[in-house]
Amino acid sequence: MNLYNSSSESEDEEGRRSRNFKPRVNFAQITDSQQCLEQFRMCAEAIEYVLQVIGGDLQHNTERNRTLTPQQQLLTALNWLGNGAQYHGVADIHGLHKSTVQRCVQNVCQKIVTKLFPEEIRWRTGEALASLPQQFMAVAGFPRVSGCIDGSLILIDNPKLNEKAYVNRNGDHSINVIASSFMLPLAGRGPLMTLEL
């Protein structure tokens, strides 16, 4: 058998694998708010807001193949972020390949950082900043406090680059995630149960 030279096109057609497309999830069918919270860890209104802000940047300018809509990309990334699943698990749920899930997560996170963070996450200024110490004193009895900061080590898989930089004191691979907050008491009784004062 000659691998480099074929005598007819029919032999070439027999040697090719046919493309296999998995059926994709129809997100329009998810109308229950509880199901939306369980699957994506966000309410439908918050998802719609994020989609309005970053959806234009997620749109593919091609008619090739079977591109994902901005909504499909966002919900795939939210599913992975909210549930801590592996790429292949989310890929099976959404009818995608695991590399497609990885690209969705990467693109959505990059757009959230560049578009949403500058608008939504910032330190208070002026009158709002001046009232924070009184609010902390009234709620928790802490004098002269403007905010809180906390951190946590999140375990990750062994990175291929700079592996030693991600080893913590216990010998595990992790990243240090730090969050700061103003007056935002959290209640750990259920998912997304927060109350801003």
PDB file of C-alpha atoms in Angstrom:
ATOM      1  CA  MET A   1       0.000   0.000   0.000  1.00  0.00           C
ATOM      2  CA  ASN A   2       1.415   3.351  -1.043  1.00  0.00           C
ATOM      3  CA  LEU A   3       0.675   6.040   1.550  1.00  0.00           C
ATOM      4  CA  TYR A   4       1.970   8.961  -0.493  1.00  0.00           C
ATOM      5  CA  ASN A   5       0.360   8.344  -3.866  1.00  0.00           C
ATOM      6  CA  SER A   6      -3.209   7.264  -4.530  1.00  0.00           C
ATOM      7  CA  SER A   7      -4.674   6.155  -7.790  1.00  0.00           C
ATOM      8  CA  SER A   8      -8.190   7.415  -7.186  1.00  0.00           C
ATOM      9  CA  GLU A   9     -10.135   9.838  -5.040  1.00  0.00           C
ATOM     10  CA  SER A  10     -12.463   7.106  -3.814  1.00  0.00           C
ATOM     11  CA  GLU A  11      -9.584   5.490  -1.939  1.00  0.00           C
ATOM     12  CA  ASP A  12      -8.905   8.857  -0.239  1.00  0.00           C
ATOM     13  CA  GLU A  13     -12.539   9.189   0.798  1.00  0.00           C
ATOM     14  CA  GLU A  14     -12.533   5.729   2.396  1.00  0.00           C
ATOM     15  CA  GLY A  15      -9.426   6.567   4.480  1.00  0.00           C
ATOM     16  CA  ARG A  16     -10.833   9.766   6.013  1.00  0.00           C
ATOM     17  CA  ARG A  17     -12.785   9.748   9.214  1.00  0.00           C
ATOM     18  CA  SER A  18     -16.140  11.450   9.058  1.00  0.00           C
ATOM     19  CA  ARG A  19     -16.582  14.493  11.264  1.00  0.00           C
ATOM     20  CA  ASN A  20     -18.663  13.754  14.310  1.00  0.00           C
ATOM     21  CA  PHE A  21     -20.566  16.647  15.921  1.00  0.00           C
ATOM     22  CA  LYS A  22     -22.119  16.135  19.346  1.00  0.00           C
ATOM     23  CA  PRO A  23     -25.589  17.586  19.947  1.00  0.00           C
ATOM     24  CA  ARG A  24     -25.293  20.838  21.896  1.00  0.00           C
ATOM     25  CA  VAL A  25     -27.356  21.950  24.854  1.00  0.00           C
ATOM     26  CA  ASN A  26     -30.182  24.381  24.128  1.00  0.00           C
ATOM     27  CA  PHE A  27     -29.825  26.976  26.885  1.00  0.00           C
ATOM     28  CA  ALA A  28     -33.173  28.559  25.997  1.00  0.00           C
ATOM     29  CA  GLN A  29     -34.786  25.565  27.716  1.00  0.00           C
ATOM     30  CA  ILE A  30     -33.304  26.567  31.089  1.00  0.00           C
ATOM     31  CA  THR A  31     -36.048  28.805  32.442  1.00  0.00           C
ATOM     32  CA  ASP A  32     -36.106  27.773  36.105  1.00  0.00           C
ATOM     33  CA  SER A  33     -34.138  30.238  38.254  1.00  0.00           C
ATOM     34  CA  GLN A  34     -33.144  27.518  40.748  1.00  0.00           C
ATOM     35  CA  GLN A  35     -31.737  25.355  37.935  1.00  0.00           C
ATOM     36  CA  CYS A  36     -29.832  28.382  36.607  1.00  0.00           C
ATOM     37  CA  LEU A  37     -28.316  29.012  40.056  1.00  0.00           C
ATOM     38  CA  GLU A  38     -27.358  25.363  40.507  1.00  0.00           C
ATOM     39  CA  GLN A  39     -25.769  24.969  37.092  1.00  0.00           C
ATOM     40  CA  PHE A  40     -24.079  28.360  36.608  1.00  0.00           C
ATOM     41  CA  ARG A  41     -23.942  29.828  40.167  1.00  0.00           C
ATOM     42  CA  MET A  42     -25.531  33.055  38.874  1.00  0.00           C
ATOM     43  CA  CYS A  43     -29.091  34.241  38.420  1.00  0.00           C
ATOM     44  CA  ALA A  44     -30.418  34.740  34.895  1.00  0.00           C
ATOM     45  CA  GLU A  45     -30.399  38.542  35.256  1.00  0.00           C
ATOM     46  CA  ALA A  46     -26.706  38.602  36.209  1.00  0.00           C
ATOM     47  CA  ILE A  47     -25.843  36.293  33.307  1.00  0.00           C
ATOM     48  CA  GLU A  48     -27.756  38.558  30.929  1.00  0.00           C
ATOM     49  CA  TYR A  49     -25.888  41.619  32.259  1.00  0.00           C
ATOM     50  CA  VAL A  50     -22.481  39.973  31.804  1.00  0.00           C
ATOM     51  CA  LEU A  51     -23.525  38.863  28.314  1.00  0.00           C
ATOM     52  CA  GLN A  52     -24.503  42.438  27.396  1.00  0.00           C
ATOM     53  CA  VAL A  53     -21.122  43.763  28.532  1.00  0.00           C
ATOM     54  CA  ILE A  54     -18.797  41.149  27.006  1.00  0.00           C
ATOM     55  CA  GLY A  55     -20.993  39.434  24.396  1.00  0.00           C
ATOM     56  CA  GLY A  56     -19.825  41.601  21.497  1.00  0.00           C
ATOM     57  CA  ASP A  57     -16.201  40.678  22.168  1.00  0.00           C
ATOM     58  CA  LEU A  58     -17.025  36.961  22.222  1.00  0.00           C
ATOM     59  CA  GLN A  59     -18.775  37.007  18.837  1.00  0.00           C
ATOM     60  CA  HIS A  60     -16.883  35.098  16.124  1.00  0.00           C
ATOM     61  CA  ASN A  61     -16.640  36.895  12.774  1.00  0.00           C
ATOM     62  CA  THR A  62     -16.821  33.759  10.669  1.00  0.00           C
ATOM     63  CA  GLU A  63     -19.410  31.498   9.128  1.00  0.00           C
ATOM     64  CA  ARG A  64     -17.057  28.487   9.162  1.00  0.00           C
ATOM     65  CA  ASN A  65     -17.703  25.345  11.093  1.00  0.00           C
ATOM     66  CA  ARG A  66     -20.131  25.460  13.986  1.00  0.00           C
ATOM     67  CA  THR A  67     -19.057  28.458  16.047  1.00  0.00           C
ATOM     68  CA  LEU A  68     -20.336  28.964  19.559  1.00  0.00           C
ATOM     69  CA  THR A  69     -22.592  31.903  20.276  1.00  0.00           C
ATOM     70  CA  PRO A  70     -21.480  34.358  22.978  1.00  0.00           C
ATOM     71  CA  GLN A  71     -24.200  32.930  25.245  1.00  0.00           C
ATOM     72  CA  GLN A  72     -22.910  29.371  24.780  1.00  0.00           C
ATOM     73  CA  GLN A  73     -19.341  30.497  25.514  1.00  0.00           C
ATOM     74  CA  LEU A  74     -20.357  32.411  28.646  1.00  0.00           C
ATOM     75  CA  LEU A  75     -22.521  29.626  30.058  1.00  0.00           C
ATOM     76  CA  THR A  76     -19.870  26.998  29.350  1.00  0.00           C
ATOM     77  CA  ALA A  77     -17.273  29.082  31.205  1.00  0.00           C
ATOM     78  CA  LEU A  78     -19.665  29.810  34.094  1.00  0.00           C
ATOM     79  CA  ASN A  79     -20.473  26.116  34.401  1.00  0.00           C
ATOM     80  CA  TRP A  80     -16.773  25.277  34.680  1.00  0.00           C
ATOM     81  CA  LEU A  81     -16.018  28.164  37.076  1.00  0.00           C
ATOM     82  CA  GLY A  82     -19.049  27.562  39.287  1.00  0.00           C
ATOM     83  CA  ASN A  83     -18.790  23.818  39.686  1.00  0.00           C
ATOM     84  CA  GLY A  84     -15.066  23.152  39.730  1.00  0.00           C
ATOM     85  CA  ALA A  85     -15.452  20.336  37.220  1.00  0.00           C
ATOM     86  CA  GLN A  86     -12.807  19.074  34.830  1.00  0.00           C
ATOM     87  CA  TYR A  87     -12.856  20.273  31.224  1.00  0.00           C
ATOM     88  CA  HIS A  88     -13.980  16.894  29.904  1.00  0.00           C
ATOM     89  CA  GLY A  89     -16.928  16.800  32.319  1.00  0.00           C
ATOM     90  CA  VAL A  90     -18.181  20.214  31.208  1.00  0.00           C
ATOM     91  CA  ALA A  91     -17.488  19.245  27.581  1.00  0.00           C
ATOM     92  CA  ASP A  92     -19.753  16.203  27.891  1.00  0.00           C
ATOM     93  CA  ILE A  93     -22.539  18.260  29.470  1.00  0.00           C
ATOM     94  CA  HIS A  94     -22.433  20.947  26.777  1.00  0.00           C
ATOM     95  CA  GLY A  95     -21.716  18.687  23.793  1.00  0.00           C
ATOM     96  CA  LEU A  96     -18.295  20.220  23.130  1.00  0.00           C
ATOM     97  CA  HIS A  97     -14.680  19.096  22.958  1.00  0.00           C
ATOM     98  CA  LYS A  98     -12.575  19.739  26.066  1.00  0.00           C
ATOM     99  CA  SER A  99     -10.219  22.065  24.148  1.00  0.00           C
ATOM    100  CA  THR A 100     -13.263  24.155  23.173  1.00  0.00           C
ATOM    101  CA  VAL A 101     -14.253  24.391  26.845  1.00  0.00           C
ATOM    102  CA  GLN A 102     -10.718  25.522  27.703  1.00  0.00           C
ATOM    103  CA  ARG A 103     -10.851  28.250  25.033  1.00  0.00           C
ATOM    104  CA  CYS A 104     -14.279  29.381  26.275  1.00  0.00           C
ATOM    105  CA  VAL A 105     -13.004  29.678  29.851  1.00  0.00           C
ATOM    106  CA  GLN A 106      -9.872  31.531  28.732  1.00  0.00           C
ATOM    107  CA  ASN A 107     -11.735  33.972  26.453  1.00  0.00           C
ATOM    108  CA  VAL A 108     -14.578  34.678  28.878  1.00  0.00           C
ATOM    109  CA  CYS A 109     -12.240  35.215  31.843  1.00  0.00           C
ATOM    110  CA  GLN A 110     -10.049  37.544  29.786  1.00  0.00           C
ATOM    111  CA  LYS A 111     -13.075  39.609  28.692  1.00  0.00           C
ATOM    112  CA  ILE A 112     -14.435  39.760  32.250  1.00  0.00           C
ATOM    113  CA  VAL A 113     -11.082  40.997  33.553  1.00  0.00           C
ATOM    114  CA  THR A 114     -10.664  43.640  30.832  1.00  0.00           C
ATOM    115  CA  LYS A 115     -14.299  44.823  30.592  1.00  0.00           C
ATOM    116  CA  LEU A 116     -16.141  44.138  33.868  1.00  0.00           C
ATOM    117  CA  PHE A 117     -13.451  44.539  36.525  1.00  0.00           C
ATOM    118  CA  PRO A 118     -12.678  48.211  35.778  1.00  0.00           C
ATOM    119  CA  GLU A 119     -16.411  49.038  35.962  1.00  0.00           C
ATOM    120  CA  GLU A 120     -17.586  46.830  38.816  1.00  0.00           C
ATOM    121  CA  ILE A 121     -14.629  46.266  41.144  1.00  0.00           C
ATOM    122  CA  ARG A 122     -13.083  49.383  42.631  1.00  0.00           C
ATOM    123  CA  TRP A 123     -12.332  50.925  45.999  1.00  0.00           C
ATOM    124  CA  ARG A 124     -14.892  53.418  47.228  1.00  0.00           C
ATOM    125  CA  THR A 125     -14.017  57.098  47.263  1.00  0.00           C
ATOM    126  CA  GLY A 126     -15.329  60.306  48.785  1.00  0.00           C
ATOM    127  CA  GLU A 127     -18.456  60.154  50.922  1.00  0.00           C
ATOM    128  CA  ALA A 128     -18.870  56.378  50.528  1.00  0.00           C
ATOM    129  CA  LEU A 129     -15.335  55.774  51.826  1.00  0.00           C
ATOM    130  CA  ALA A 130     -15.841  58.163  54.760  1.00  0.00           C
ATOM    131  CA  SER A 131     -18.953  56.266  55.949  1.00  0.00           C
ATOM    132  CA  LEU A 132     -17.291  52.815  55.962  1.00  0.00           C
ATOM    133  CA  PRO A 133     -15.639  53.058  59.423  1.00  0.00           C
ATOM    134  CA  GLN A 134     -18.985  53.938  61.020  1.00  0.00           C
ATOM    135  CA  GLN A 135     -20.676  50.995  59.270  1.00  0.00           C
ATOM    136  CA  PHE A 136     -18.003  48.538  60.454  1.00  0.00           C
ATOM    137  CA  MET A 137     -18.260  49.927  63.986  1.00  0.00           C
ATOM    138  CA  ALA A 138     -22.059  49.539  63.976  1.00  0.00           C
ATOM    139  CA  VAL A 139     -22.035  45.975  62.613  1.00  0.00           C
ATOM    140  CA  ALA A 140     -18.992  44.365  64.222  1.00  0.00           C
ATOM    141  CA  GLY A 141     -17.568  46.829  66.739  1.00  0.00           C
ATOM    142  CA  PHE A 142     -14.366  47.340  64.748  1.00  0.00           C
ATOM    143  CA  PRO A 143     -13.058  50.904  65.067  1.00  0.00           C
ATOM    144  CA  ARG A 144     -11.340  52.696  62.160  1.00  0.00           C
ATOM    145  CA  VAL A 145     -11.797  49.906  59.565  1.00  0.00           C
ATOM    146  CA  SER A 146     -12.398  50.694  55.894  1.00  0.00           C
ATOM    147  CA  GLY A 147     -12.353  47.160  54.497  1.00  0.00           C
ATOM    148  CA  CYS A 148     -11.292  43.567  54.964  1.00  0.00           C
ATOM    149  CA  ILE A 149      -8.896  41.357  53.083  1.00  0.00           C
ATOM    150  CA  ASP A 150      -8.615  37.574  53.097  1.00  0.00           C
ATOM    151  CA  GLY A 151      -6.805  34.948  51.090  1.00  0.00           C
ATOM    152  CA  SER A 152      -6.968  31.269  50.330  1.00  0.00           C
ATOM    153  CA  LEU A 153      -4.748  28.711  48.638  1.00  0.00           C
ATOM    154  CA  ILE A 154      -6.509  27.082  45.683  1.00  0.00           C
ATOM    155  CA  LEU A 155      -5.043  23.724  44.640  1.00  0.00           C
ATOM    156  CA  ILE A 156      -4.174  23.417  40.931  1.00  0.00           C
ATOM    157  CA  ASP A 157      -2.746  20.746  38.636  1.00  0.00           C
ATOM    158  CA  ASN A 158       1.013  20.743  38.153  1.00  0.00           C
ATOM    159  CA  PRO A 159       1.825  23.605  35.759  1.00  0.00           C
ATOM    160  CA  LYS A 160       4.239  22.925  32.923  1.00  0.00           C
ATOM    161  CA  LEU A 161       6.022  26.277  33.204  1.00  0.00           C
ATOM    162  CA  ASN A 162       7.619  27.582  36.420  1.00  0.00           C
ATOM    163  CA  GLU A 163       6.431  24.612  38.458  1.00  0.00           C
ATOM    164  CA  LYS A 164       8.495  25.600  41.510  1.00  0.00           C
ATOM    165  CA  ALA A 165       6.749  28.981  41.715  1.00  0.00           C
ATOM    166  CA  TYR A 166       3.427  27.255  42.459  1.00  0.00           C
ATOM    167  CA  VAL A 167       4.568  24.924  45.268  1.00  0.00           C
ATOM    168  CA  ASN A 168       3.210  25.975  48.672  1.00  0.00           C
ATOM    169  CA  ARG A 169       4.681  25.236  52.111  1.00  0.00           C
ATOM    170  CA  ASN A 170       2.895  21.856  52.191  1.00  0.00           C
ATOM    171  CA  GLY A 171       4.472  20.751  48.916  1.00  0.00           C
ATOM    172  CA  ASP A 172       1.208  21.067  46.961  1.00  0.00           C
ATOM    173  CA  HIS A 173       0.744  23.102  43.787  1.00  0.00           C
ATOM    174  CA  SER A 174      -1.570  26.051  44.428  1.00  0.00           C
ATOM    175  CA  ILE A 175      -2.266  29.704  43.719  1.00  0.00           C
ATOM    176  CA  ASN A 176      -2.939  32.314  46.388  1.00  0.00           C
ATOM    177  CA  VAL A 177      -6.249  34.073  45.783  1.00  0.00           C
ATOM    178  CA  ILE A 178      -6.774  37.294  47.718  1.00  0.00           C
ATOM    179  CA  ALA A 179     -10.055  39.202  47.963  1.00  0.00           C
ATOM    180  CA  SER A 180     -10.857  42.515  49.572  1.00  0.00           C
ATOM    181  CA  SER A 181     -14.276  43.677  50.654  1.00  0.00           C
ATOM    182  CA  PHE A 182     -15.996  46.764  51.941  1.00  0.00           C
ATOM    183  CA  MET A 183     -19.212  46.338  53.915  1.00  0.00           C
ATOM    184  CA  LEU A 184     -20.380  43.006  52.482  1.00  0.00           C
ATOM    185  CA  PRO A 185     -21.311  40.499  55.191  1.00  0.00           C
ATOM    186  CA  LEU A 186     -21.566  36.949  53.866  1.00  0.00           C
ATOM    187  CA  ALA A 187     -23.896  34.240  55.108  1.00  0.00           C
ATOM    188  CA  GLY A 188     -22.704  30.725  54.349  1.00  0.00           C
ATOM    189  CA  ARG A 189     -26.120  29.075  54.549  1.00  0.00           C
ATOM    190  CA  GLY A 190     -26.595  28.580  50.801  1.00  0.00           C
ATOM    191  CA  PRO A 191     -25.304  29.446  47.359  1.00  0.00           C
ATOM    192  CA  LEU A 192     -25.055  33.156  46.558  1.00  0.00           C
ATOM    193  CA  MET A 193     -26.600  34.291  49.842  1.00  0.00           C
ATOM    194  CA  THR A 194     -25.033  37.702  50.380  1.00  0.00           C
ATOM    195  CA  LEU A 195     -26.407  40.901  51.796  1.00  0.00           C
ATOM    196  CA  GLU A 196     -24.880  44.279  51.079  1.00  0.00           C
ATOM    197  CA  LEU A 197     -25.413  46.920  53.743  1.00  0.00           C
TER     198      LEU A 197
END
